[in-house]
């Protein structure tokens, strides 16, 4: 069990949350949601004792252990992958190190021999004899093969480092599990593995995620951080969406009813307060008026960008023709693949991390040459591209966001006022439009590139992991905008809901082959 009492966090005059008192109980999984910048990660860091609160306290049940998914991906660079996982259980890791040291000695003192017996017994009781198998099971579930276990963490790219750190925090099987964006950089198979693990987890889980499918699969409750407070809802993300809308509508209806009552009372008082025969009734209504309080409906920190993709040029019937393409780096990613992508088709490219999804997307878009074969784009095709790495297009880094975006406007005479208004709909407020590209957050970079796509007005949308850095509201807005787009879409994603709601066709890369199939073959 873990709870907070009047927990408050301020940064100067800015309040993230105030007087938050909540209880998280064993056997439940709580999805902590809220707009970007609302304080979700800060709240979890305070729970994990990684950051102090401004006021209030956190209480953890007696004897409860706590695991926190680390965000410092470089901390274990000089440590072997398997050892990094072991270090998640600090007591077992200490026994393991001492045991290894004692057994490495050729001559032991009597005291050391006695200590060997003590360590061996404690090591066994702590799960030492199954630690390698337990750690391997976690790593295998997250997509690692046994041959990489002895390699150092520095040999892994950021996404795979995060997987090892996830295995590390799961290894100790803590009573309270705090996970900040655990699905980032996970492919669909690894997300399914994590879903299954968390469903069976007996402790308390508090997870931050922008993956709607994941939240729906694992959450028993939603903790909504909004209005500088946390409100608890029973059920998953979809349940929360319905319940929160209903609750707001009920508050608005109650307020309208009270406002009408206030208006009627004021009218009566104004009309009859000077009338001797009605004076007593007017006085009675004045007292009643003083007791009525209209409930304040605070403005939500949750806002959605306005996204609409309107092609400027009509798309012809011939869109993309792929003929016998192959690509090899250290291994063959795929070979001799052919397909025709037609008008209004929506192609999702899926597969495990590292199989070549981005490579295939770039080849289809004509941005990368295949080793063999060819890709022919139709004469009317005008691409709008969302790259996986924002740095590919957000250049030079010192450029102000508004100046960068202006370059993509067909109207070169567009005024600053018009451009600021457009960026405002994409949630760039006030002086945010003058930020250099290099200081933008991940969410801001994603929204700026989506704004570029809207200004370009391309008739074929090409997107590589567009939801990675977006909050739930922006993901919903993007989902809607793509659903409304009537032309061809080709995209890479691990987002189940985006795939199932948008895609009409799937290209899955698996075992060096590309499997062309329908979206119905993807599990719900």
Protein backbone atom coordinates (compact mmCIF):
# COMPACT_ATOMS: atom_id res chain seq x y z
CA UNK A 1 0.00 0.00 0.00
CA UNK A 2 1.12 3.55 -0.72
CA UNK A 3 -0.75 6.78 0.01
CA UNK A 4 -0.31 10.54 -0.01
CA UNK A 5 -1.62 13.18 2.38
CA UNK A 6 -2.06 16.78 1.21
CA UNK A 7 0.79 16.34 -1.25
CA UNK A 8 1.71 19.59 -2.99
CA UNK A 9 4.38 20.48 -5.54
CA UNK A 10 5.17 23.99 -6.72
CA UNK A 11 7.90 25.37 -8.94
CA UNK A 12 8.02 29.03 -8.02
CA UNK A 13 4.54 30.45 -8.59
CA UNK A 14 3.50 27.48 -10.76
CA UNK A 15 1.42 24.81 -9.05
CA UNK A 16 1.59 21.29 -10.46
CA UNK A 17 -0.73 19.73 -7.88
CA UNK A 18 -2.03 20.76 -4.48
CA UNK A 19 -3.34 18.96 -1.37
CA UNK A 20 -3.46 15.59 -3.13
CA UNK A 21 -4.61 12.81 -0.78
CA UNK A 22 -4.96 9.45 -2.53
CA UNK A 23 -4.64 5.77 -1.62
CA UNK A 24 -3.21 3.09 -3.92
CA UNK A 25 -4.02 -0.44 -2.76
CA UNK A 26 -2.52 -3.89 -3.54
CA UNK A 27 -3.91 -5.91 -6.42
CA UNK A 28 -4.79 -2.83 -8.46
CA UNK A 29 -3.14 -1.13 -11.41
CA UNK A 30 -3.56 2.65 -11.53
CA UNK A 31 -3.08 4.51 -14.81
CA UNK A 32 -1.79 8.00 -13.99
CA UNK A 33 -2.88 10.27 -16.83
CA UNK A 34 -2.89 13.99 -17.55
CA UNK A 35 -1.71 16.55 -20.08
CA UNK A 36 1.98 16.94 -20.87
CA UNK A 37 3.48 19.16 -18.18
CA UNK A 38 0.69 18.50 -15.66
CA UNK A 39 3.12 16.85 -13.23
CA UNK A 40 2.69 13.09 -13.72
CA UNK A 41 6.39 12.22 -13.74
CA UNK A 42 7.02 14.62 -10.86
CA UNK A 43 4.30 12.93 -8.79
CA UNK A 44 5.82 9.49 -9.41
CA UNK A 45 9.31 10.76 -8.57
CA UNK A 46 8.00 12.06 -5.24
CA UNK A 47 6.39 8.67 -4.55
CA UNK A 48 9.74 7.03 -5.33
CA UNK A 49 11.59 9.46 -3.03
CA UNK A 50 13.53 10.77 -6.03
CA UNK A 51 12.28 14.34 -5.53
CA UNK A 52 11.01 16.29 -2.50
CA UNK A 53 7.48 17.63 -2.29
CA UNK A 54 6.69 21.24 -1.42
CA UNK A 55 4.22 20.10 1.22
CA UNK A 56 2.53 16.92 2.41
CA UNK A 57 3.82 13.40 2.80
CA UNK A 58 3.99 9.95 1.24
CA UNK A 59 3.28 6.87 3.36
CA UNK A 60 4.38 3.37 2.35
CA UNK A 61 3.03 0.32 4.18
CA UNK A 62 5.32 -1.30 6.72
CA UNK A 63 7.65 -3.79 5.04
CA UNK A 64 6.57 -2.77 1.54
CA UNK A 65 9.26 -2.70 -1.13
CA UNK A 66 9.12 -0.21 -3.97
CA UNK A 67 10.41 -0.45 -7.54
CA UNK A 68 10.83 2.55 -9.83
CA UNK A 69 11.61 2.44 -13.54
CA UNK A 70 14.78 4.49 -13.81
CA UNK A 71 15.02 7.29 -16.37
CA UNK A 72 18.84 7.59 -16.29
CA UNK A 73 19.62 5.26 -19.18
CA UNK A 74 23.41 5.79 -18.98
CA UNK A 75 23.86 4.85 -15.32
CA UNK A 76 24.74 1.21 -16.03
CA UNK A 77 26.73 1.62 -19.26
CA UNK A 78 29.76 -0.28 -17.90
CA UNK A 79 27.68 -3.14 -16.47
CA UNK A 80 26.75 -6.38 -18.21
CA UNK A 81 23.10 -6.66 -19.24
CA UNK A 82 22.41 -9.68 -17.00
CA UNK A 83 24.14 -8.06 -14.01
CA UNK A 84 22.10 -4.90 -14.54
CA UNK A 85 18.94 -6.95 -14.12
CA UNK A 86 20.33 -8.70 -11.01
CA UNK A 87 20.98 -5.28 -9.44
CA UNK A 88 17.24 -4.75 -9.25
CA UNK A 89 17.27 -6.98 -6.15
CA UNK A 90 19.88 -5.19 -4.04
CA UNK A 91 20.03 -7.80 -1.25
CA UNK A 92 20.43 -10.70 -3.68
CA UNK A 93 22.97 -8.76 -5.73
CA UNK A 94 25.08 -8.07 -2.61
CA UNK A 95 24.99 -11.79 -1.68
CA UNK A 96 25.85 -12.75 -5.26
CA UNK A 97 28.89 -10.45 -5.28
CA UNK A 98 30.12 -11.68 -1.89
CA UNK A 99 29.61 -15.31 -2.94
CA UNK A 100 31.56 -14.77 -6.17
CA UNK A 101 34.40 -13.09 -4.25
CA UNK A 102 34.65 -15.87 -1.65
CA UNK A 103 34.63 -18.64 -4.27
CA UNK A 104 37.28 -16.87 -6.33
CA UNK A 105 39.81 -17.30 -3.50
CA UNK A 106 42.05 -20.37 -3.43
CA UNK A 107 42.70 -20.31 0.31
CA UNK A 108 40.01 -19.36 2.81
CA UNK A 109 40.39 -18.57 6.47
CA UNK A 110 38.23 -20.34 9.03
CA UNK A 111 36.10 -17.21 9.32
CA UNK A 112 35.70 -17.05 5.54
CA UNK A 113 34.75 -20.74 5.41
CA UNK A 114 32.09 -20.09 8.03
CA UNK A 115 30.91 -17.06 6.12
CA UNK A 116 30.63 -19.17 2.94
CA UNK A 117 28.05 -21.35 4.66
CA UNK A 118 26.07 -18.33 5.85
CA UNK A 119 26.16 -16.67 2.43
CA UNK A 120 25.21 -19.89 0.64
CA UNK A 121 22.16 -20.37 2.86
CA UNK A 122 21.05 -16.72 2.52
CA UNK A 123 21.73 -16.84 -1.22
CA UNK A 124 19.46 -19.84 -1.67
CA UNK A 125 16.68 -18.40 0.49
CA UNK A 126 16.81 -15.13 -1.51
CA UNK A 127 16.29 -16.99 -4.80
CA UNK A 128 19.89 -17.09 -5.90
CA UNK A 129 19.73 -20.53 -7.48
CA UNK A 130 17.03 -19.41 -9.94
CA UNK A 131 18.20 -15.83 -10.43
CA UNK A 132 19.78 -16.45 -13.83
CA UNK A 133 16.68 -18.24 -15.14
CA UNK A 134 14.38 -15.57 -13.68
CA UNK A 135 16.38 -12.72 -15.20
CA UNK A 136 16.62 -14.54 -18.55
CA UNK A 137 12.85 -15.04 -18.62
CA UNK A 138 12.32 -11.29 -18.20
CA UNK A 139 14.90 -10.39 -20.85
CA UNK A 140 13.55 -12.98 -23.31
CA UNK A 141 10.05 -11.56 -22.84
CA UNK A 142 11.38 -8.11 -23.73
CA UNK A 143 12.97 -9.34 -26.95
CA UNK A 144 16.55 -10.19 -25.91
CA UNK A 145 18.31 -13.39 -26.93
CA UNK A 146 20.63 -15.25 -24.55
CA UNK A 147 23.75 -14.44 -26.57
CA UNK A 148 23.63 -10.72 -25.62
CA UNK A 149 23.31 -11.18 -21.84
CA UNK A 150 27.04 -10.79 -21.20
CA UNK A 151 27.41 -7.63 -23.30
CA UNK A 152 27.73 -4.25 -21.64
CA UNK A 153 24.79 -1.90 -21.49
CA UNK A 154 26.67 0.68 -23.56
CA UNK A 155 26.32 -1.57 -26.59
CA UNK A 156 22.55 -1.05 -26.56
CA UNK A 157 20.62 1.83 -28.09
CA UNK A 158 18.34 3.90 -25.84
CA UNK A 159 15.16 1.92 -26.45
CA UNK A 160 16.82 -1.39 -25.56
CA UNK A 161 18.48 0.11 -22.49
CA UNK A 162 15.02 1.06 -21.28
CA UNK A 163 13.93 -2.57 -21.69
CA UNK A 164 16.79 -3.80 -19.49
CA UNK A 165 15.92 -1.20 -16.85
CA UNK A 166 12.31 -2.39 -17.00
CA UNK A 167 13.53 -5.96 -16.43
CA UNK A 168 15.66 -4.65 -13.55
CA UNK A 169 12.72 -3.12 -11.71
CA UNK A 170 10.56 -6.20 -12.32
CA UNK A 171 13.28 -8.60 -11.15
CA UNK A 172 12.84 -7.78 -7.45
CA UNK A 173 9.05 -8.18 -7.72
CA UNK A 174 8.43 -5.15 -5.47
CA UNK A 175 5.18 -4.64 -3.59
CA UNK A 176 4.73 -1.24 -5.24
CA UNK A 177 5.71 -0.85 -8.89
CA UNK A 178 6.13 2.67 -10.36
CA UNK A 179 6.43 2.73 -14.15
CA UNK A 180 6.91 5.95 -16.13
CA UNK A 181 6.17 5.32 -19.82
CA UNK A 182 7.19 1.62 -19.81
CA UNK A 183 5.85 1.03 -23.35
CA UNK A 184 8.13 3.63 -24.95
CA UNK A 185 10.31 1.84 -27.53
CA UNK A 186 8.51 -1.49 -27.00
CA UNK A 187 7.24 -3.36 -30.06
CA UNK A 188 3.79 -4.93 -30.13
CA UNK A 189 4.97 -8.36 -28.93
CA UNK A 190 6.82 -6.85 -25.96
CA UNK A 191 3.79 -4.71 -25.06
CA UNK A 192 1.64 -7.86 -25.06
CA UNK A 193 4.20 -9.58 -22.80
CA UNK A 194 4.16 -6.64 -20.37
CA UNK A 195 0.35 -6.57 -20.40
CA UNK A 196 0.25 -10.23 -19.43
CA UNK A 197 2.81 -9.73 -16.65
CA UNK A 198 1.02 -6.75 -15.13
CA UNK A 199 -2.35 -8.48 -15.26
CA UNK A 200 -0.90 -11.21 -13.06
CA UNK A 201 1.01 -8.83 -10.78
CA UNK A 202 -0.18 -9.10 -7.18
CA UNK A 203 1.24 -5.84 -5.85
CA UNK A 204 0.32 -2.21 -6.44
CA UNK A 205 1.11 -0.81 -9.89
CA UNK A 206 1.13 2.89 -10.77
CA UNK A 207 1.86 3.47 -14.44
CA UNK A 208 2.15 6.54 -16.66
CA UNK A 209 1.38 5.79 -20.29
CA UNK A 210 0.04 7.44 -23.43
CA UNK A 211 -0.79 4.06 -24.97
CA UNK A 212 -4.59 3.77 -24.93
CA UNK A 213 -4.60 0.04 -25.70
CA UNK A 214 -2.13 -0.63 -22.87
CA UNK A 215 -4.14 1.41 -20.36
CA UNK A 216 -7.31 -0.42 -21.34
CA UNK A 217 -5.67 -3.81 -20.95
CA UNK A 218 -3.96 -3.39 -17.55
CA UNK A 219 -5.71 -0.66 -15.54
CA UNK A 220 -8.25 -1.31 -12.81
CA UNK A 221 -8.34 2.42 -11.98
CA UNK A 222 -7.45 5.72 -13.63
CA UNK A 223 -5.84 8.48 -11.55
CA UNK A 224 -6.55 11.67 -13.46
CA UNK A 225 -4.14 14.54 -12.74
CA UNK A 226 -6.04 17.66 -13.76
CA UNK A 227 -7.19 20.93 -12.13
CA UNK A 228 -4.04 20.62 -9.88
CA UNK A 229 -5.61 17.58 -8.20
CA UNK A 230 -5.94 13.85 -8.70
CA UNK A 231 -9.38 12.33 -9.13
CA UNK A 232 -9.76 8.56 -9.02
CA UNK A 233 -11.98 6.64 -11.44
CA UNK A 234 -12.74 2.90 -11.34
CA UNK A 235 -12.12 1.05 -14.59
CA UNK A 236 -9.80 1.40 -17.58
CA UNK A 237 -9.13 4.35 -19.89
CA UNK A 238 -12.31 3.95 -21.92
CA UNK A 239 -14.35 3.73 -18.71
CA UNK A 240 -12.66 6.92 -17.48
CA UNK A 241 -13.42 8.76 -20.72
CA UNK A 242 -17.13 8.04 -20.38
CA UNK A 243 -17.27 8.68 -16.61
CA UNK A 244 -15.35 11.97 -16.73
CA UNK A 245 -17.56 13.34 -19.51
CA UNK A 246 -20.67 12.31 -17.61
CA UNK A 247 -19.37 13.91 -14.40
CA UNK A 248 -18.60 17.20 -16.16
CA UNK A 249 -22.00 17.24 -17.86
CA UNK A 250 -23.70 16.65 -14.51
CA UNK A 251 -21.76 19.55 -12.94
CA UNK A 252 -22.67 21.82 -15.86
CA UNK A 253 -26.36 20.85 -15.66
CA UNK A 254 -26.39 21.44 -11.90
CA UNK A 255 -24.79 24.85 -12.40
CA UNK A 256 -27.31 25.85 -15.07
CA UNK A 257 -30.13 24.82 -12.75
CA UNK A 258 -28.63 26.89 -9.92
CA UNK A 259 -28.02 29.87 -12.20
CA UNK A 260 -31.69 29.81 -13.27
CA UNK A 261 -32.76 29.58 -9.63
CA UNK A 262 -30.51 32.54 -8.75
CA UNK A 263 -31.93 34.54 -11.66
CA UNK A 264 -35.52 33.79 -10.57
CA UNK A 265 -34.78 34.72 -6.96
CA UNK A 266 -33.09 37.98 -7.94
CA UNK A 267 -36.02 38.86 -10.21
CA UNK A 268 -38.53 38.26 -7.41
CA UNK A 269 -36.46 40.22 -4.86
CA UNK A 270 -35.99 43.13 -7.25
CA UNK A 271 -39.67 43.19 -8.10
CA UNK A 272 -41.24 42.79 -4.66
CA UNK A 273 -38.71 43.98 -2.05
CA UNK A 274 -40.49 47.37 -1.86
CA UNK A 275 -43.93 45.76 -1.69
CA UNK A 276 -45.12 45.58 1.95
CA UNK A 277 -47.32 42.54 1.35
CA UNK A 278 -44.41 40.66 -0.29
CA UNK A 279 -41.61 41.95 1.94
CA UNK A 280 -41.47 38.81 4.09
CA UNK A 281 -41.28 36.57 1.01
CA UNK A 282 -38.60 38.80 -0.52
CA UNK A 283 -36.56 38.60 2.70
CA UNK A 284 -36.95 34.80 2.75
CA UNK A 285 -35.71 34.56 -0.84
CA UNK A 286 -32.79 36.86 -0.05
CA UNK A 287 -31.67 34.44 2.66
CA UNK A 288 -32.05 31.50 0.27
CA UNK A 289 -30.05 33.36 -2.36
CA UNK A 290 -27.19 33.78 0.10
CA UNK A 291 -27.01 30.00 0.63
CA UNK A 292 -26.79 29.03 -3.05
CA UNK A 293 -23.27 28.47 -4.36
CA UNK A 294 -22.60 27.76 -7.99
CA UNK A 295 -19.95 25.06 -8.23
CA UNK A 296 -16.78 26.37 -9.83
CA UNK A 297 -15.84 24.38 -12.92
CA UNK A 298 -12.11 24.87 -13.22
CA UNK A 299 -10.49 25.12 -16.65
CA UNK A 300 -8.87 21.82 -17.56
CA UNK A 301 -5.14 21.56 -18.23
CA UNK A 302 -6.13 18.96 -20.80
CA UNK A 303 -6.33 20.58 -24.23
CA UNK A 304 -6.27 19.11 -27.72
CA UNK A 305 -4.52 20.48 -30.81
CA UNK A 306 -6.57 21.17 -33.93
CA UNK A 307 -5.41 18.72 -36.59
CA UNK A 308 -6.79 18.47 -40.12
CA UNK A 309 -4.88 17.26 -43.17
CA UNK A 310 -6.29 18.83 -46.34
CA UNK A 311 -4.50 17.87 -49.59
CA UNK A 312 -3.92 20.78 -51.96
CA UNK A 313 -3.64 18.61 -55.07
CA UNK A 314 -5.94 15.85 -56.28
CA UNK A 315 -4.36 12.40 -55.99
CA UNK A 316 -4.46 10.27 -59.10
CA UNK A 317 -5.25 6.55 -59.22
CA UNK A 318 -1.60 5.55 -59.48
CA UNK A 319 0.08 6.14 -56.12
CA UNK A 320 3.04 3.82 -55.32
CA UNK A 321 4.35 0.80 -57.22
CA UNK A 322 6.91 -1.36 -55.37
CA UNK A 323 8.77 -3.91 -57.52
CA UNK A 324 11.08 -6.67 -56.16
CA UNK A 325 12.80 -4.55 -53.52
CA UNK A 326 15.50 -5.94 -51.21
CA UNK A 327 17.57 -4.43 -48.42
CA UNK A 328 20.53 -5.81 -46.49
CA UNK A 329 22.71 -4.30 -43.80
CA UNK A 330 24.41 -6.78 -41.46
CA UNK A 331 21.55 -9.16 -42.22
CA UNK A 332 18.89 -9.29 -44.91
CA UNK A 333 15.88 -7.28 -43.77
CA UNK A 334 13.68 -8.32 -46.69
CA UNK A 335 14.07 -9.34 -50.33
CA UNK A 336 12.10 -9.49 -53.58
CA UNK A 337 9.04 -7.74 -52.15
CA UNK A 338 6.48 -6.25 -54.50
CA UNK A 339 3.18 -4.50 -53.89
CA UNK A 340 0.89 -1.84 -55.30
CA UNK A 341 -0.40 0.87 -52.95
CA UNK A 342 -3.53 2.49 -54.25
CA UNK A 343 -5.59 5.58 -53.67
CA UNK A 344 -7.27 5.78 -50.22
CA UNK A 345 -5.33 2.75 -48.90
CA UNK A 346 -4.03 2.96 -45.34
CA UNK A 347 -0.95 0.81 -44.84
CA UNK A 348 0.43 0.02 -41.36
CA UNK A 349 3.97 -1.35 -41.25
CA UNK A 350 4.49 -3.49 -38.13
CA UNK A 351 7.08 -5.86 -36.66
CA UNK A 352 9.56 -6.20 -33.84
CA UNK A 353 12.13 -3.49 -33.20
CA UNK A 354 15.13 -3.69 -35.48
CA UNK A 355 13.49 -5.69 -38.29
CA UNK A 356 13.55 -2.77 -40.76
CA UNK A 357 10.19 -1.01 -40.48
CA UNK A 358 11.65 2.49 -40.85
CA UNK A 359 13.87 1.27 -43.67
CA UNK A 360 10.86 -0.10 -45.56
CA UNK A 361 8.88 3.09 -44.96
CA UNK A 362 11.71 5.26 -46.33
CA UNK A 363 12.10 3.04 -49.39
CA UNK A 364 8.36 3.17 -50.11
CA UNK A 365 8.46 6.97 -49.75
CA UNK A 366 11.39 7.21 -52.13
CA UNK A 367 13.71 8.56 -49.41
CA UNK A 368 16.06 5.56 -49.42
CA UNK A 369 17.23 3.44 -52.32
CA UNK A 370 16.70 -0.33 -52.15
CA UNK A 371 19.60 -2.67 -52.87
CA UNK A 372 17.57 -4.21 -55.67
CA UNK A 373 14.22 -3.43 -57.25
CA UNK A 374 12.47 -0.10 -57.63
CA UNK A 375 9.78 2.15 -56.20
CA UNK A 376 7.80 4.41 -58.53
CA UNK A 377 5.67 7.22 -57.14
CA UNK A 378 2.68 8.39 -59.16
CA UNK A 379 2.97 11.69 -61.02
CA UNK A 380 0.41 13.38 -58.77
CA UNK A 381 1.92 12.19 -55.47
CA UNK A 382 2.98 14.89 -53.00
CA UNK A 383 4.29 13.45 -49.74
CA UNK A 384 3.91 14.86 -46.25
CA UNK A 385 6.37 13.08 -43.97
CA UNK A 386 6.57 12.62 -40.19
CA UNK A 387 10.03 11.10 -39.44
CA UNK A 388 10.79 8.95 -36.41
CA UNK A 389 13.76 11.20 -35.62
CA UNK A 390 12.58 14.85 -35.51
CA UNK A 391 16.19 15.93 -36.00
CA UNK A 392 15.95 14.85 -39.63
CA UNK A 393 13.76 17.86 -40.41
CA UNK A 394 14.09 20.23 -37.43
CA UNK A 395 17.22 21.94 -38.74
CA UNK A 396 19.16 24.05 -38.08
CA UNK A 397 18.61 23.55 -34.32
CA UNK A 398 19.01 27.24 -33.38
CA UNK A 399 16.13 28.29 -35.69
CA UNK A 400 13.04 29.66 -33.97
CA UNK A 401 9.99 27.40 -34.25
CA UNK A 402 7.88 30.00 -36.05
CA UNK A 403 10.59 30.85 -38.59
CA UNK A 404 11.11 27.15 -39.33
CA UNK A 405 7.39 26.54 -39.84
CA UNK A 406 6.99 29.58 -42.10
CA UNK A 407 9.28 27.95 -44.68
CA UNK A 408 6.59 25.31 -45.30
CA UNK A 409 3.78 27.76 -45.93
CA UNK A 410 2.61 28.04 -49.52
CA UNK A 411 1.78 31.67 -48.74
CA UNK A 412 5.25 33.19 -48.31
CA UNK A 413 3.63 36.48 -47.30
CA UNK A 414 1.78 34.92 -44.36
CA UNK A 415 1.77 37.40 -41.47
CA UNK A 416 3.20 36.75 -38.04
CA UNK A 417 -0.29 37.14 -36.56
CA UNK A 418 -1.72 34.47 -38.87
CA UNK A 419 1.15 32.09 -38.22
CA UNK A 420 0.93 32.58 -34.45
CA UNK A 421 -2.79 31.89 -34.60
CA UNK A 422 -2.14 28.69 -36.55
CA UNK A 423 0.54 27.60 -34.06
CA UNK A 424 -1.81 28.44 -31.20
CA UNK A 425 -4.21 25.79 -32.48
CA UNK A 426 -1.27 23.40 -32.21
CA UNK A 427 -0.83 24.45 -28.55
CA UNK A 428 2.13 26.82 -29.03
CA UNK A 429 1.08 29.72 -26.83
CA UNK A 430 2.54 33.21 -26.46
CA UNK A 431 6.35 33.17 -26.62
CA UNK A 432 6.54 29.40 -27.26
CA UNK A 433 6.54 30.24 -30.98
CA UNK A 434 9.96 31.86 -30.58
CA UNK A 435 11.62 28.86 -28.92
CA UNK A 436 14.68 27.51 -30.74
CA UNK A 437 14.08 24.04 -32.20
CA UNK A 438 16.78 22.55 -29.97
CA UNK A 439 14.95 23.35 -26.71
CA UNK A 440 11.53 22.04 -27.72
CA UNK A 441 10.15 19.09 -25.78
CA UNK A 442 9.40 15.82 -27.53
CA UNK A 443 5.69 16.67 -27.63
CA UNK A 444 6.35 20.15 -29.01
CA UNK A 445 8.60 18.78 -31.75
CA UNK A 446 5.94 16.25 -32.76
CA UNK A 447 3.20 18.91 -32.88
CA UNK A 448 5.43 21.26 -34.89
CA UNK A 449 6.08 18.56 -37.50
CA UNK A 450 2.35 17.81 -37.68
CA UNK A 451 1.78 21.55 -38.21
CA UNK A 452 4.29 21.40 -41.07
CA UNK A 453 2.33 18.55 -42.63
CA UNK A 454 -0.88 20.58 -42.47
CA UNK A 455 0.76 23.60 -44.13
CA UNK A 456 2.29 21.42 -46.86
CA UNK A 457 -1.07 19.92 -47.76
CA UNK A 458 0.41 16.73 -49.17
CA UNK A 459 -1.92 14.14 -50.68
CA UNK A 460 -0.03 11.10 -49.28
CA UNK A 461 0.79 10.97 -45.56
CA UNK A 462 3.90 9.05 -44.45
CA UNK A 463 4.35 8.74 -40.67
CA UNK A 464 6.96 6.89 -38.60
CA UNK A 465 5.88 6.35 -34.96
CA UNK A 466 3.92 9.63 -34.79
CA UNK A 467 2.43 8.96 -31.33
CA UNK A 468 5.75 8.42 -29.49
CA UNK A 469 5.90 11.80 -27.73
CA UNK A 470 2.27 12.90 -27.84
CA UNK A 471 -0.06 13.01 -24.85
CA UNK A 472 -3.41 11.22 -24.91
CA UNK A 473 -5.34 14.27 -26.14
CA UNK A 474 -2.93 14.85 -29.03
CA UNK A 475 -3.02 11.15 -29.93
CA UNK A 476 -6.82 11.24 -30.03
CA UNK A 477 -6.69 14.38 -32.21
CA UNK A 478 -4.19 12.75 -34.59
CA UNK A 479 -6.25 9.56 -34.71
CA UNK A 480 -9.32 11.61 -35.71
CA UNK A 481 -7.43 13.68 -38.29
CA UNK A 482 -6.00 10.58 -39.99
CA UNK A 483 -9.41 8.94 -39.96
CA UNK A 484 -10.80 12.01 -41.78
CA UNK A 485 -7.97 12.04 -44.34
CA UNK A 486 -9.37 10.53 -47.55
CA UNK A 487 -6.11 9.80 -49.35
CA UNK A 488 -3.28 7.27 -48.96
CA UNK A 489 -1.57 6.82 -45.60
CA UNK A 490 1.54 4.71 -44.93
CA UNK A 491 2.68 4.56 -41.31
CA UNK A 492 4.80 2.68 -38.78
CA UNK A 493 3.33 2.25 -35.32
CA UNK A 494 3.14 0.03 -32.24
CA UNK A 495 -0.11 1.71 -31.18
CA UNK A 496 -2.79 -1.00 -31.36
CA UNK A 497 -5.70 1.42 -31.41
CA UNK A 498 -4.22 3.65 -34.09
CA UNK A 499 -3.56 0.61 -36.27
CA UNK A 500 -6.99 -0.93 -35.79
CA UNK A 501 -8.87 2.34 -36.29
CA UNK A 502 -6.87 3.63 -39.28
CA UNK A 503 -5.24 0.78 -41.19
CA UNK A 504 -6.96 -1.10 -44.00
CA UNK A 505 -3.91 -3.22 -44.76
CA UNK A 506 -0.86 -4.54 -42.88
CA UNK A 507 2.73 -5.06 -44.00
CA UNK A 508 4.43 -7.14 -41.29
CA UNK A 509 8.20 -7.68 -41.42
CA UNK A 510 9.09 -11.02 -39.89
CA UNK A 511 12.05 -13.40 -40.31
CA UNK A 512 13.40 -11.48 -43.29
CA UNK A 513 10.08 -11.48 -45.12
CA UNK A 514 7.26 -8.97 -45.62
CA UNK A 515 3.81 -10.43 -45.06
CA UNK A 516 1.03 -8.50 -46.80
CA UNK A 517 -2.30 -9.03 -45.02
CA UNK A 518 -5.48 -7.44 -43.71
CA UNK A 519 -5.89 -5.55 -40.45
CA UNK A 520 -8.32 -8.22 -39.19
CA UNK A 521 -5.33 -10.51 -38.67
CA UNK A 522 -4.04 -8.23 -35.87
CA UNK A 523 -5.30 -9.23 -32.42
CA UNK A 524 -7.64 -6.73 -30.76
